[in-house]
Coordinates of C-alpha atoms and ligand atoms in Angstrom, one line a residue:
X1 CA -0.7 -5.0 -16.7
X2 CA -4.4 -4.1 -17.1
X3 CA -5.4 -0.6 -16.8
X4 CA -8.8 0.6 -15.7
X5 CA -9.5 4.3 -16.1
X6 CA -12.6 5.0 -14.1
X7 CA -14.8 8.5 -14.1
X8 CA -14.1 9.2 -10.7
X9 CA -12.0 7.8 -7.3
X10 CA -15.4 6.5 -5.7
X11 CA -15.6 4.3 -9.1
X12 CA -12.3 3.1 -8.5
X13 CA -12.6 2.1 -5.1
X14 CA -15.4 0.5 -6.1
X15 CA -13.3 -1.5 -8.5
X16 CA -10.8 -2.8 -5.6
X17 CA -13.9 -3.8 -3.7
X18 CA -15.2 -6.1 -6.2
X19 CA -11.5 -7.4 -6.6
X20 CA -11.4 -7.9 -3.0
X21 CA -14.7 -9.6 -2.8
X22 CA -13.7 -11.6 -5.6
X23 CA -10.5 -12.8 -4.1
X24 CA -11.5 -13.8 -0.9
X25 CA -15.0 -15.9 -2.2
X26 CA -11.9 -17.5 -4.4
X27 CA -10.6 -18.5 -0.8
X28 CA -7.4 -16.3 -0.5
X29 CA -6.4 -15.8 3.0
X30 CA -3.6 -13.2 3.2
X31 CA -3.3 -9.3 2.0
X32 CA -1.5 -7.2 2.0
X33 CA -2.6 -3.7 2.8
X34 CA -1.8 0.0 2.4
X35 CA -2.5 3.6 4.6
X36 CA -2.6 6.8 3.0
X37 CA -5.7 8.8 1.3
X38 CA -5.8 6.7 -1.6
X39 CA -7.6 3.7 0.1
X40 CA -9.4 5.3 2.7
X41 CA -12.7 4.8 0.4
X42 CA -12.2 1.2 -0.2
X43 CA -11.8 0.8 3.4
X44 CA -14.9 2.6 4.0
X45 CA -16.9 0.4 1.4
X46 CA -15.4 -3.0 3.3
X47 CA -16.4 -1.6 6.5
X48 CA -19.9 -1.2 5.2
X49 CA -20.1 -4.3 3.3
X50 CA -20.8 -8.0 4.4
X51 CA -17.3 -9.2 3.6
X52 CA -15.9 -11.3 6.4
X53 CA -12.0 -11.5 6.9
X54 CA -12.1 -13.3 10.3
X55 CA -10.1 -16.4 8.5
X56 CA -8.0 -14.6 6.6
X57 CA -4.9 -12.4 7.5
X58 CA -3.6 -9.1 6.3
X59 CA 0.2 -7.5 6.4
X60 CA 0.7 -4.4 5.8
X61 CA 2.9 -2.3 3.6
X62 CA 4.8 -0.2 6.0
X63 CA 5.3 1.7 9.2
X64 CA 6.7 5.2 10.2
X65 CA 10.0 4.4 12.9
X66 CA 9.4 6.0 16.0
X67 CA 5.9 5.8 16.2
X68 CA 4.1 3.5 18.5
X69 CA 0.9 1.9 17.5
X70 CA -1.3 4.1 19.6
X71 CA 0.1 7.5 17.8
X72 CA -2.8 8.4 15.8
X73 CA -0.3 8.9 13.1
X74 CA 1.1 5.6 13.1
X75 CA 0.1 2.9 10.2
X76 CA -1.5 0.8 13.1
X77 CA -3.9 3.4 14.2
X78 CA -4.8 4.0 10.7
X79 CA -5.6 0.2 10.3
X80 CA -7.2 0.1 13.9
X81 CA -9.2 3.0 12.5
X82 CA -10.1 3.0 9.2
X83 CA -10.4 -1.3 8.7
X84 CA -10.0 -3.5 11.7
X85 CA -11.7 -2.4 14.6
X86 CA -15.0 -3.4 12.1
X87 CA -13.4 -6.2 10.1
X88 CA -10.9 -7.9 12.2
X89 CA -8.7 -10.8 10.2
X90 CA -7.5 -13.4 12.2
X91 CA -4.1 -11.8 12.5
X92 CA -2.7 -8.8 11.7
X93 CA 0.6 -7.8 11.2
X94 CA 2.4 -4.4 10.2
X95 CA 6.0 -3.8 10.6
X96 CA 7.3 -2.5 14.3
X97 CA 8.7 1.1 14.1
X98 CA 9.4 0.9 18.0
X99 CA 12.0 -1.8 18.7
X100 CA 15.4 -2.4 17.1
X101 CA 15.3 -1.9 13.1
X102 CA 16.9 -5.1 12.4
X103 CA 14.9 -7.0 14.6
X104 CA 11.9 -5.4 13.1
X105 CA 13.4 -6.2 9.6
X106 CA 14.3 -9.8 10.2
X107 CA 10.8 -10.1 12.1
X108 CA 9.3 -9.2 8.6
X109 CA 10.6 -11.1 6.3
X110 CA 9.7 -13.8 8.6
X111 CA 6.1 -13.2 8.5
X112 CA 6.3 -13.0 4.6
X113 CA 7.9 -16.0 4.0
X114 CA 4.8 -17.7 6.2
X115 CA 1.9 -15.5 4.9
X116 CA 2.9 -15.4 1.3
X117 CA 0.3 -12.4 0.1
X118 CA -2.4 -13.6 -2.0
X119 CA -3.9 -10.0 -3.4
X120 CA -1.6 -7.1 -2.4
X121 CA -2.7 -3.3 -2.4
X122 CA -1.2 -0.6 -3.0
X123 CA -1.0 3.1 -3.6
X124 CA 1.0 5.3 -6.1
X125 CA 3.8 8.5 -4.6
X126 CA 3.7 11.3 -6.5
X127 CA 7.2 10.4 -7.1
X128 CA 5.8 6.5 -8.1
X129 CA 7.4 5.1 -5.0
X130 CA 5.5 2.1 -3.8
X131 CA 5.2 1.4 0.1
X132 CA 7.8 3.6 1.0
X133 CA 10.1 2.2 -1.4
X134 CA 11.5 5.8 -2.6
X135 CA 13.2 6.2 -6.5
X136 CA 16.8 4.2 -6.9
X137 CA 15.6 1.5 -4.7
X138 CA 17.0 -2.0 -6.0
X139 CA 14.3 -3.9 -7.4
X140 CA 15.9 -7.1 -5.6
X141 CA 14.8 -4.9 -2.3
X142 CA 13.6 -7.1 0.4
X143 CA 12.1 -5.3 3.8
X144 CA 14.6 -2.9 5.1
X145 CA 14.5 0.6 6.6
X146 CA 13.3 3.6 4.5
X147 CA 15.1 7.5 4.7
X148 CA 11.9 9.2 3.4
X149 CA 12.6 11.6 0.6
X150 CA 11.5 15.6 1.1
X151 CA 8.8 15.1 -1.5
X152 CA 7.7 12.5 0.7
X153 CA 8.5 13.9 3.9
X154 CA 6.3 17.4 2.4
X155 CA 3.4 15.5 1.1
X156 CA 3.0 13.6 4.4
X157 CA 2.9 16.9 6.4
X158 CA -0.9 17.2 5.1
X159 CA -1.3 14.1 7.9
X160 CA 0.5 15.4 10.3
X161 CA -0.2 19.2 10.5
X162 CA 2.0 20.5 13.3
X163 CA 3.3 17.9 14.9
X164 CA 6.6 15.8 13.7
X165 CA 6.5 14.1 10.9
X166 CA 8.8 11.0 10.8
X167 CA 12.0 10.9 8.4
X168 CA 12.4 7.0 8.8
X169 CA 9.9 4.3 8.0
X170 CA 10.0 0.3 7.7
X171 CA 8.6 -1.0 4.5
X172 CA 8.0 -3.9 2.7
X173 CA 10.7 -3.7 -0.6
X174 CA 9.9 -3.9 -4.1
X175 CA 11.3 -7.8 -4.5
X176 CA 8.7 -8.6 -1.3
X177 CA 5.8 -7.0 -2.7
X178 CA 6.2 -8.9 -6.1
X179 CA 6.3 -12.0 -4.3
X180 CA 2.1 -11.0 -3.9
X181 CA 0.1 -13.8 -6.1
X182 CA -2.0 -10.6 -7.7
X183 CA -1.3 -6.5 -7.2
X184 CA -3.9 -4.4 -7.6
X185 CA -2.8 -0.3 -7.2
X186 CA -5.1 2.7 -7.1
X187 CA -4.1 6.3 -7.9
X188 CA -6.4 9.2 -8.1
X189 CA -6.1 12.8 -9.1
X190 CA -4.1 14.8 -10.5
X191 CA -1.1 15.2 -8.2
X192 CA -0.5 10.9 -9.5
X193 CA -0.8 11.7 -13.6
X194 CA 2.9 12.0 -13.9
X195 CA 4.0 9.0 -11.9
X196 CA 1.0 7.1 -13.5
X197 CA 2.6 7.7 -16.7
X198 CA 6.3 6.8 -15.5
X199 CA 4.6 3.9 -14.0
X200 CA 3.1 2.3 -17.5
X201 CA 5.1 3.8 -20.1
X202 CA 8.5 4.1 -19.2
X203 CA 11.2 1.1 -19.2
X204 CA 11.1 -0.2 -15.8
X205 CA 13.8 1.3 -14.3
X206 CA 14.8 2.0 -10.3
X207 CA 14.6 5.6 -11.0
X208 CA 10.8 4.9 -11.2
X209 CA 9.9 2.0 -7.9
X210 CA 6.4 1.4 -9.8
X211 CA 7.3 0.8 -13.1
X212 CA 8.8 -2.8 -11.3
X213 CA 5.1 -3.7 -11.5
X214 CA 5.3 -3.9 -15.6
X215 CA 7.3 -6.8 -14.7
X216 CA 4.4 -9.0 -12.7
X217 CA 2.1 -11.4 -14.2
X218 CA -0.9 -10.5 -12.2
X219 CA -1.6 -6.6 -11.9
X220 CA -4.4 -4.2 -11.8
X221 CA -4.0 -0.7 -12.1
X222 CA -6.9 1.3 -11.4
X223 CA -6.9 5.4 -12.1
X224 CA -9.4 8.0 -12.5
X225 CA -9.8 10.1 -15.6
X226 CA -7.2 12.6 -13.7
X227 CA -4.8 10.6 -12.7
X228 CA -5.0 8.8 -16.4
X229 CA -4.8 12.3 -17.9
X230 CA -0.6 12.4 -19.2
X231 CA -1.2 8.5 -20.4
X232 CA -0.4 8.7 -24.5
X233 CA -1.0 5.2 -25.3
Ligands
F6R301 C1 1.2 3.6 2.4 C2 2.2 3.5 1.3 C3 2.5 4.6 0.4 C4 1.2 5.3 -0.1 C5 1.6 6.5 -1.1 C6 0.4 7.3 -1.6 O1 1.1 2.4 3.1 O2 2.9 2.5 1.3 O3 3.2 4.1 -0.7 O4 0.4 4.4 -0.8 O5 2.5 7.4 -0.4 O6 -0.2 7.9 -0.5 P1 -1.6 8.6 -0.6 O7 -2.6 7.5 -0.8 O8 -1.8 9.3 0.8 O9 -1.5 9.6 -1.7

């Protein structure tokens, strides 16, 4: 596991870009992407940038159930929003929260299986859970459907103000995102310290999703002073 400690989120961000670049001049074709706060700024830096993903494809982490992919909560509109409507890959996929789960599921695991991820992304829960992949998940966890915890469920409500915020999701498990060739996670601020601690120092254990990671051959973790700030080692 390498750990970068940067001065601030934009630094970090900055970080991911230049492990993005770097990854697709090195020809990788498939990623796998997250939603949430965290990579909004990365996003915004790709958008900006020159870096062209129109051969390569992306699959994303997760999906809230129930939502279709013109919700402006949904993960798709996110994407639509914050990535692809000004860097399209060739395909994208993100799991269906609309139709049958195990359709959904087995749909999935399908697309995995044929766009093995190259660099995978992802962001940090407060309580380390990874995609939606909440504490006492099995590590051997393929894609399956997600009862969202209330810390989850509460820390979410910041997106979704007053209007429902789901309770279900469908989300890549922990076995399918250590399939990805190389992992590269950001967490910033405070809120992260204590499940960016959990995440490096503690035994890998289900109790904490993200300490699975200690486990991979090929991962980058990338936090800001804050979120680096209960690390002893
Ligand atoms: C999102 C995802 C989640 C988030 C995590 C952190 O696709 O899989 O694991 O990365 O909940 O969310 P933010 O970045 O909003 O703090």
């Amino acid at each position: 596991m390498l750990v970068l400690v940067t001065k601030s989120a934009s630094e970090g961000a900055l970080k991911a870009f230049d492990i993005f670049k770097e990854s697709l001049s090195q020809g990788d074709k498939v990623f796998g992407l997250a939603t949430g706060g965290t990579p909004e700024e990365l996003y915004e830096m790709i958008r900006e940038s020159d870096l062209d993903f129109s051969n390569a494809y992306s699959v994303n982490l997760d999906e809230y159930c129930g939502l279709e992919p013109n919700n402006p909560h949904s993960y798709h509109y996110y994407m639509q929003e914050k990535l692809f409507k000004v860097k399209p890959f060739k395909e994208s996929f993100i799991p269906d929260g609309v139709i049958d789960e195990q359709v959904a599921i087995e749909a999935y695991e399908s697309i995995l299986k044929e766009y093995p991820v190259d660099l995978q992304l992802l962001g940090l829960g407060r309580n380390a859970h990874i995609g939606f992949n909440e504490p006492g998940t099995p590590f051997t966890q393929r894609t399956h459907k997600v009862a969202l915890t209330h810390s989850t469920i509460e820390s979410n409500q910041q997106y979704f103000k007053e209007s429902f915020v789901p309770t279900h999701a469908i989300s890549m498990g922990l076995q399918s995102i250590m399939d990805a060739k190389k992992i590269v996670l950001l967490a910033f601020g405070e809120s992260k310290a204590e499940a960016v601690q959990l995440m490096i120092e503690s035994e890998p254990s289900v109790d904490v999703p993200a300490s699975i990671l200690q486990l991979h051959n090929d991962v980058t973790i990338i936090v800001d002073e804050k979120a680096a700030s209960l690390l002893t080692k």
